[in-house]
Coordinates of C-alpha atoms in Angstrom, one line a residue:
X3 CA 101.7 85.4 89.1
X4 CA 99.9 83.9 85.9
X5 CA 103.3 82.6 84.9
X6 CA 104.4 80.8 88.0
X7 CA 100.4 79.3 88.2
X8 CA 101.4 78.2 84.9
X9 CA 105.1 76.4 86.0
X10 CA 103.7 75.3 89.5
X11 CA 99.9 74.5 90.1
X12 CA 98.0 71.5 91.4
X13 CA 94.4 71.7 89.7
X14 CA 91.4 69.1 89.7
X15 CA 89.9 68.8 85.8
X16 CA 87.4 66.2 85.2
X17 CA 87.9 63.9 87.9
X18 CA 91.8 64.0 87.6
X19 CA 94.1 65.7 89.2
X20 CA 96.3 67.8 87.2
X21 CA 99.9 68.3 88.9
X22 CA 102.0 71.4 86.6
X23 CA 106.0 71.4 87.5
X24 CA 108.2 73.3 85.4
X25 CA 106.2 73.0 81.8
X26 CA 105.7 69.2 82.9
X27 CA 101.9 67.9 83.2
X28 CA 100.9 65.1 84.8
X29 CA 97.5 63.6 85.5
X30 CA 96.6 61.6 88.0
X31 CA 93.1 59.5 87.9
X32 CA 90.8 59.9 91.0
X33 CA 90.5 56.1 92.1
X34 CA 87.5 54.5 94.2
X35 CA 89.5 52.8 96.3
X36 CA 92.2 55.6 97.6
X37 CA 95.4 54.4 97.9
X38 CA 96.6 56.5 100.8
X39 CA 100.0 56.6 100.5
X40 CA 100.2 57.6 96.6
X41 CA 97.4 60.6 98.2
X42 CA 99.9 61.3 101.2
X43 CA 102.8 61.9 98.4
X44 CA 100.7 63.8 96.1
X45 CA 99.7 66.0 99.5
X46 CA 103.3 66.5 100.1
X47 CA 103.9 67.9 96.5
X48 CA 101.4 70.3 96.3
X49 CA 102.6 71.4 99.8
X50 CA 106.0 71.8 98.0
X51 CA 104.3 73.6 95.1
X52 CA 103.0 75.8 96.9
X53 CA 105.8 76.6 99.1
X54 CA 107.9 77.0 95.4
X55 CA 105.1 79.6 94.0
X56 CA 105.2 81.5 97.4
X57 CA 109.1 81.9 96.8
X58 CA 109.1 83.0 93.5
X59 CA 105.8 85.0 93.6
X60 CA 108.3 87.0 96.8
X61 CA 111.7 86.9 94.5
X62 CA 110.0 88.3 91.5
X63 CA 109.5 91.6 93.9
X64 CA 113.8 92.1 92.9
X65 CA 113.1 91.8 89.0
X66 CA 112.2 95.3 87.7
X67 CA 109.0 95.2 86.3
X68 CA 108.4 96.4 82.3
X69 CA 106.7 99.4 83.3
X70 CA 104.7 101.1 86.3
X71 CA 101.9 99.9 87.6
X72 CA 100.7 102.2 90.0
X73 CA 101.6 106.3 90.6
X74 CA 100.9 108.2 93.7
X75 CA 100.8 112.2 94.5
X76 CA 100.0 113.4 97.1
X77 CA 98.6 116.6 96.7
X78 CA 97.1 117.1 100.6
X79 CA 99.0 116.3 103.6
X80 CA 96.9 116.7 106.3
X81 CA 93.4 114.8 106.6
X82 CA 89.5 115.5 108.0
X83 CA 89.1 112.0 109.4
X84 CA 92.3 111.1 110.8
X85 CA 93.1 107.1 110.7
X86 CA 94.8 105.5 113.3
X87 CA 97.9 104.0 112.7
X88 CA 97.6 105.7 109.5
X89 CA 101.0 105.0 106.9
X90 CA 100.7 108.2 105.3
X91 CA 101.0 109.8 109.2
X92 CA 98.5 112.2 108.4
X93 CA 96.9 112.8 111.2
X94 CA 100.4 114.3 112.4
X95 CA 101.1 116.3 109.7
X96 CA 100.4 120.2 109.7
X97 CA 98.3 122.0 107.1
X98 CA 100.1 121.9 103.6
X99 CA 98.5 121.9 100.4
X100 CA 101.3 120.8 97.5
X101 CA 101.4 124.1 94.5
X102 CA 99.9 123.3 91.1
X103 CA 103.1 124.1 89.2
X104 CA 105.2 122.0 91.1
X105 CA 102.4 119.5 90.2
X106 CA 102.1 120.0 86.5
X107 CA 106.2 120.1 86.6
X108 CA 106.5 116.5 87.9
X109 CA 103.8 115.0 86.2
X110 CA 104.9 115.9 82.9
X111 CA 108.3 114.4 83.9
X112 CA 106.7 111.2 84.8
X113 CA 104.9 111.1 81.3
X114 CA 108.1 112.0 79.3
X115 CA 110.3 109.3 81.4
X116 CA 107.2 107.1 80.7
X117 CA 106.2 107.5 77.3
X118 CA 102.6 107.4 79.3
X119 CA 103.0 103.9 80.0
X120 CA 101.3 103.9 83.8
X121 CA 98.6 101.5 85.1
X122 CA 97.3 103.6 87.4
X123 CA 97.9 107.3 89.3
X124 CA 96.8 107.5 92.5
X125 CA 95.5 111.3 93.4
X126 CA 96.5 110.9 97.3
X127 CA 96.6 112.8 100.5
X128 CA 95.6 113.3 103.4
X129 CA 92.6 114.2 102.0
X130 CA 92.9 115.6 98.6
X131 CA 89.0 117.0 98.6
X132 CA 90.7 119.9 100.9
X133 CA 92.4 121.2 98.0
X134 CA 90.8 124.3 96.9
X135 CA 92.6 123.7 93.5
X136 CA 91.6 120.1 93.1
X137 CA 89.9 120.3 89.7
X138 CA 92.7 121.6 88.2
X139 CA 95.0 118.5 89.6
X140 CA 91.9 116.3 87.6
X141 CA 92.6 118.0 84.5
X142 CA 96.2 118.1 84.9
X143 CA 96.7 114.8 85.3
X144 CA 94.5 113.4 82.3
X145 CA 96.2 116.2 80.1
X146 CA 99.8 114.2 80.7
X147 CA 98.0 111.0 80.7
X148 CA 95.7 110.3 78.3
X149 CA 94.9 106.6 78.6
X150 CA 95.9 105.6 82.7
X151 CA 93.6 105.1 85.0
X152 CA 93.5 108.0 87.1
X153 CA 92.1 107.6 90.7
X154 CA 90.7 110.3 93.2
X155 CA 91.7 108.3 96.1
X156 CA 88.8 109.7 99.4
X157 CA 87.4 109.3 102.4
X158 CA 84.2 111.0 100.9
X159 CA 83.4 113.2 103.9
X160 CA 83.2 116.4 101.6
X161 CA 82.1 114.7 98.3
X162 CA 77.9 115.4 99.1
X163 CA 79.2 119.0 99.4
X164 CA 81.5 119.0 95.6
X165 CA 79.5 121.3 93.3
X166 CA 78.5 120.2 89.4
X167 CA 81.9 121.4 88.3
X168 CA 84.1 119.2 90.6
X169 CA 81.5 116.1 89.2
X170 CA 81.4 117.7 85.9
X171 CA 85.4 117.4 86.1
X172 CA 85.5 113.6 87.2
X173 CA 83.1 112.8 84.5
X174 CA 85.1 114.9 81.3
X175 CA 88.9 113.6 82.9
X176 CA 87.6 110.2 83.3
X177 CA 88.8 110.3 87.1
X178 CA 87.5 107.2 89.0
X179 CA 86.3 107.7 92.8
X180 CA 88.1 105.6 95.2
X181 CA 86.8 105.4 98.5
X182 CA 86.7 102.9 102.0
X183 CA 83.5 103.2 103.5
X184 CA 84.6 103.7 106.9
X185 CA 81.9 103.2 110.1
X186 CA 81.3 107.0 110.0
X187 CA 78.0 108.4 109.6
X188 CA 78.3 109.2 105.8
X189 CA 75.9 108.3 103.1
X190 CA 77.4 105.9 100.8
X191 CA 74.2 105.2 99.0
X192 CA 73.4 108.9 98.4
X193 CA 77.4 109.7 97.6
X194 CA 76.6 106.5 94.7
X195 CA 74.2 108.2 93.5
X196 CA 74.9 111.2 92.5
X197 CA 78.3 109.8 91.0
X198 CA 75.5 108.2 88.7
X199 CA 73.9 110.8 87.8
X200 CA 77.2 112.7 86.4
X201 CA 78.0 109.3 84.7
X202 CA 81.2 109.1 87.1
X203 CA 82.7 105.8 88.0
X204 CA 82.8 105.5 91.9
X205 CA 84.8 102.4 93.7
X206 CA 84.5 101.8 97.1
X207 CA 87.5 99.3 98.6
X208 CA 85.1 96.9 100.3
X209 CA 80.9 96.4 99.8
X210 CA 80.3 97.1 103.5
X211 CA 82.3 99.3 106.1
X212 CA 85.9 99.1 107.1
X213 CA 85.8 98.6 110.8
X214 CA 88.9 97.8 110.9
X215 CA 92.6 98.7 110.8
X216 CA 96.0 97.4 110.6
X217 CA 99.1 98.1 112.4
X218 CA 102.4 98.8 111.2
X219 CA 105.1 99.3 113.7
X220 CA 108.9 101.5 112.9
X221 CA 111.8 100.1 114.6
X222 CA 113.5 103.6 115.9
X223 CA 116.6 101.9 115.6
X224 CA 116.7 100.6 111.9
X225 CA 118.0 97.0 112.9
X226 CA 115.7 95.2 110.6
X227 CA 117.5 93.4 107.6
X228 CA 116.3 95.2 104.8
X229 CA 116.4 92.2 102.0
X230 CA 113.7 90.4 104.4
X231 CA 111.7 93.5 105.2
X232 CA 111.6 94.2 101.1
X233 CA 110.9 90.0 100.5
X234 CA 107.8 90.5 103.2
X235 CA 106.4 93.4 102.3
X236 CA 102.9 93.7 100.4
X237 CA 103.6 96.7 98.9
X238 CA 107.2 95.9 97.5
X239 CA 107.8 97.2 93.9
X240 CA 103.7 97.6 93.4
X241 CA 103.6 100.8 95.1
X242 CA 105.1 104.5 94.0
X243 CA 105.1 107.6 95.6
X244 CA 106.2 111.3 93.5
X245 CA 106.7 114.7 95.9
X246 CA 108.3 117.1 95.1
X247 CA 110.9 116.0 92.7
X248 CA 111.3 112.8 94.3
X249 CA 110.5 109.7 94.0
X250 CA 109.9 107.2 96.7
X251 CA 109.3 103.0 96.4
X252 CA 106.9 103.3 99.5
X253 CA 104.1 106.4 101.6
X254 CA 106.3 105.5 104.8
X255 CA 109.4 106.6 102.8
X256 CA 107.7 109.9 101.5
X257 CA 106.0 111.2 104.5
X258 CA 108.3 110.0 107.1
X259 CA 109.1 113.8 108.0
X260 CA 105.7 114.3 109.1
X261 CA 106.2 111.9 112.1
X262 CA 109.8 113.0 112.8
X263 CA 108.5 116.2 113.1
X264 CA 105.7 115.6 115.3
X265 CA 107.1 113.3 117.5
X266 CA 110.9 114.8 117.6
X267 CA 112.3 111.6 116.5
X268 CA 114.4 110.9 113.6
X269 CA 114.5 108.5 111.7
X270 CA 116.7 109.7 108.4
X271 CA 115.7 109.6 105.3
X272 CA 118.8 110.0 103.1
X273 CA 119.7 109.9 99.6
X274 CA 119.3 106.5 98.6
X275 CA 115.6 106.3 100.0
X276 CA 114.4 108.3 96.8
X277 CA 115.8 109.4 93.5
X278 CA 115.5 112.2 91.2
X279 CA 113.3 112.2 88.5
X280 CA 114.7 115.1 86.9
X281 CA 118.5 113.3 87.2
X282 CA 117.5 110.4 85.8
X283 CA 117.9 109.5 82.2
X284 CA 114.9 106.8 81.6
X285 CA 112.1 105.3 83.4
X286 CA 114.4 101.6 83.5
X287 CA 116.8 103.8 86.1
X288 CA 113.8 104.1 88.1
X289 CA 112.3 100.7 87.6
X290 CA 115.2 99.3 88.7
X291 CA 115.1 101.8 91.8
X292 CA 111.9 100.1 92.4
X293 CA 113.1 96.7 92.6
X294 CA 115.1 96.1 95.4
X295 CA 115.3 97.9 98.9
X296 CA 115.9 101.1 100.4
X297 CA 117.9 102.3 104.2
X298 CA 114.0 103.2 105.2
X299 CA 113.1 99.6 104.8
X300 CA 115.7 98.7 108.0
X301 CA 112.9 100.6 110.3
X302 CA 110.0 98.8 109.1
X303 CA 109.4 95.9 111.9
X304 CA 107.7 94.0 109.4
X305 CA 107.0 90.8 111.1
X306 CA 105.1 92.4 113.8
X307 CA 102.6 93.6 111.2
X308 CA 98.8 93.0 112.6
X309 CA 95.3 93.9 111.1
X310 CA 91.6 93.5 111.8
X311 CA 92.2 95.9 114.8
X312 CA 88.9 98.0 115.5
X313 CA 88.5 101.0 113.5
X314 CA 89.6 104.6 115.3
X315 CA 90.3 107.8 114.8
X316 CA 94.1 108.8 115.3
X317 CA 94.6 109.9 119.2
X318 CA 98.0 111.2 117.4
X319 CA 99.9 108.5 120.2
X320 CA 103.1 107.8 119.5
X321 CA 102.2 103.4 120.2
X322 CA 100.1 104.0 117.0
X323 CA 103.3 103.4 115.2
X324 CA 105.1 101.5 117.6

């Protein structure tokens, strides 16, 4: 994004406006007297520039990036709150906790194929506070990755109830809290608190509560156009997802088979919606993977995306998805 800003951008510096088009600068001198048809065609070219860095900014989603930006596991399925509408379709999936080995086998994949290289791992679920091994995951994860940013991704219902050693962990590993602050009664000041006093770094997604929600309808069918989906989504090539072996370009992707199996439906996931970390011969193969779209994407109805709906919990209604 810094580099398009730099070949298209309309800035004002000093009274004069600064108009940037591919590498060429030109600036204009604010005048008393406004001539209003020199303003009109300045109007329309910074309309145009805009519409130029929206393009590209979508295009550059099918150039593989240098390396990964952000890693997901998730090590929970199943969740103690229950979001409606919720992408990860955890409030439909049964109890499954994902084994430590299988863990510690794909993560040290990921940091061979990486050399390290990650931005960020998420630690996902459901809700991975459920996971009686949890502090091993922490310790796991910073063992293969010794300078990423590693994320405990939460709802923080059971965090007040974590004993030193969980806190102890977060603090030694250098694991981040990452949390929403959903309208439940939970107490964020007290949960920020004692993340203080273990020295632990604690984000929360938004200063006040998250009362609301988005919406993001399937298309049972799979008659979207996948190139458009993959141009319009927000989370195109910025988002990863590792279970099991497998690694997926979106959460929809990786935990479809919880609402297939919930709601007898299915939509397939085949082959080409993931590939194999362990068949792959460097991370490139799976940067490129990354970059352009999946068969999943075709049941992704996109443009009837919504958001700032009212916060719920998941009534596990099939119209939640639809």
């Amino acid at each position: 994004m810094k580099f398009i800003e730099k070949v298209f951008s309309v800035k004002n510096e000093n009274n004069r406006k600064v108009i940037r088009l591919a590498g060429i600068k030109v600036k204009i001198k604010k005048q008393k007297t406004t001539n209003l048809a020199l303003e009109k065609r300045i109007s329309c070219l910074e309309s145009q520039i805009q519409k130029l860095q929206t393009n590209c900014s979508r295009l550059l989603k099918f150039v593989p990036k240098t390396h990964l930006k952000l890693l997901e596991f998730h090590i929970v399925e199943h969740c103690n709150l229950n979001c409606k509408s919720c992408v990860h379709f955890s409030p439909l999936a049964d109890e499954e906790f994902l084994d430590i080995d299988t863990f510690t086998k794909d993560i040290q994949r990921m940091a061979e194929l990486s050399g390290g290289d990650v931005d960020t791992i998420n630690i996902f679920g459901g809700e991975p506070l459920l996971h009686p091994q949890l502090i091993d995951f922490l310790k796991i994860s910073r063992e293969y990755f010794k300078s990423t940013k590693i994320q405990l991704v939460t709802n923080g219902i059971l965090l007040l109830s974590q004993n030193n050693e969980f806190w102890q962990a977060c603090n030694q590993n250098s694991i981040v809290i990452s949390m929403t602050k959903y309208p439940i009664n939970l107490d964020y000041d007290l949960i920020n608190k004692k993340a203080k006093d273990f020295n632990v770094e604690i984000k929360f997604f938004s200063a006040d509560k998250k009362d609301s929600q988005w919406h993001f309808p399937l298309d049972f069918e799979g008659k979207q156009d996948s190139v458009t989906n993959f141009l319009n989504c927000q989370e195109a090539n910025n988002c990863s997802n590792v279970y099991k072996g497998k690694f997926y370009i979106c959460p929809i992707a990786s935990n479809m088979r919880h609402f297939n199996q919930y709601f007898n439906t299915n939509i397939p996931i085949t082959e080409d919606d993931y590939i194999d970390i362990y068949k792959v011969n460097d991370i490139k193969e799976i940067l490129n993977f990354c970059s352009k779209p999946t068969p999943i994407c075709e049941y992704c109805n996109i443009n009837d995306r919504t958001f700032n709906h009212k916060w719920e919990v998941s009534k596990k209604d099939i119209k939640e998805w639809t």
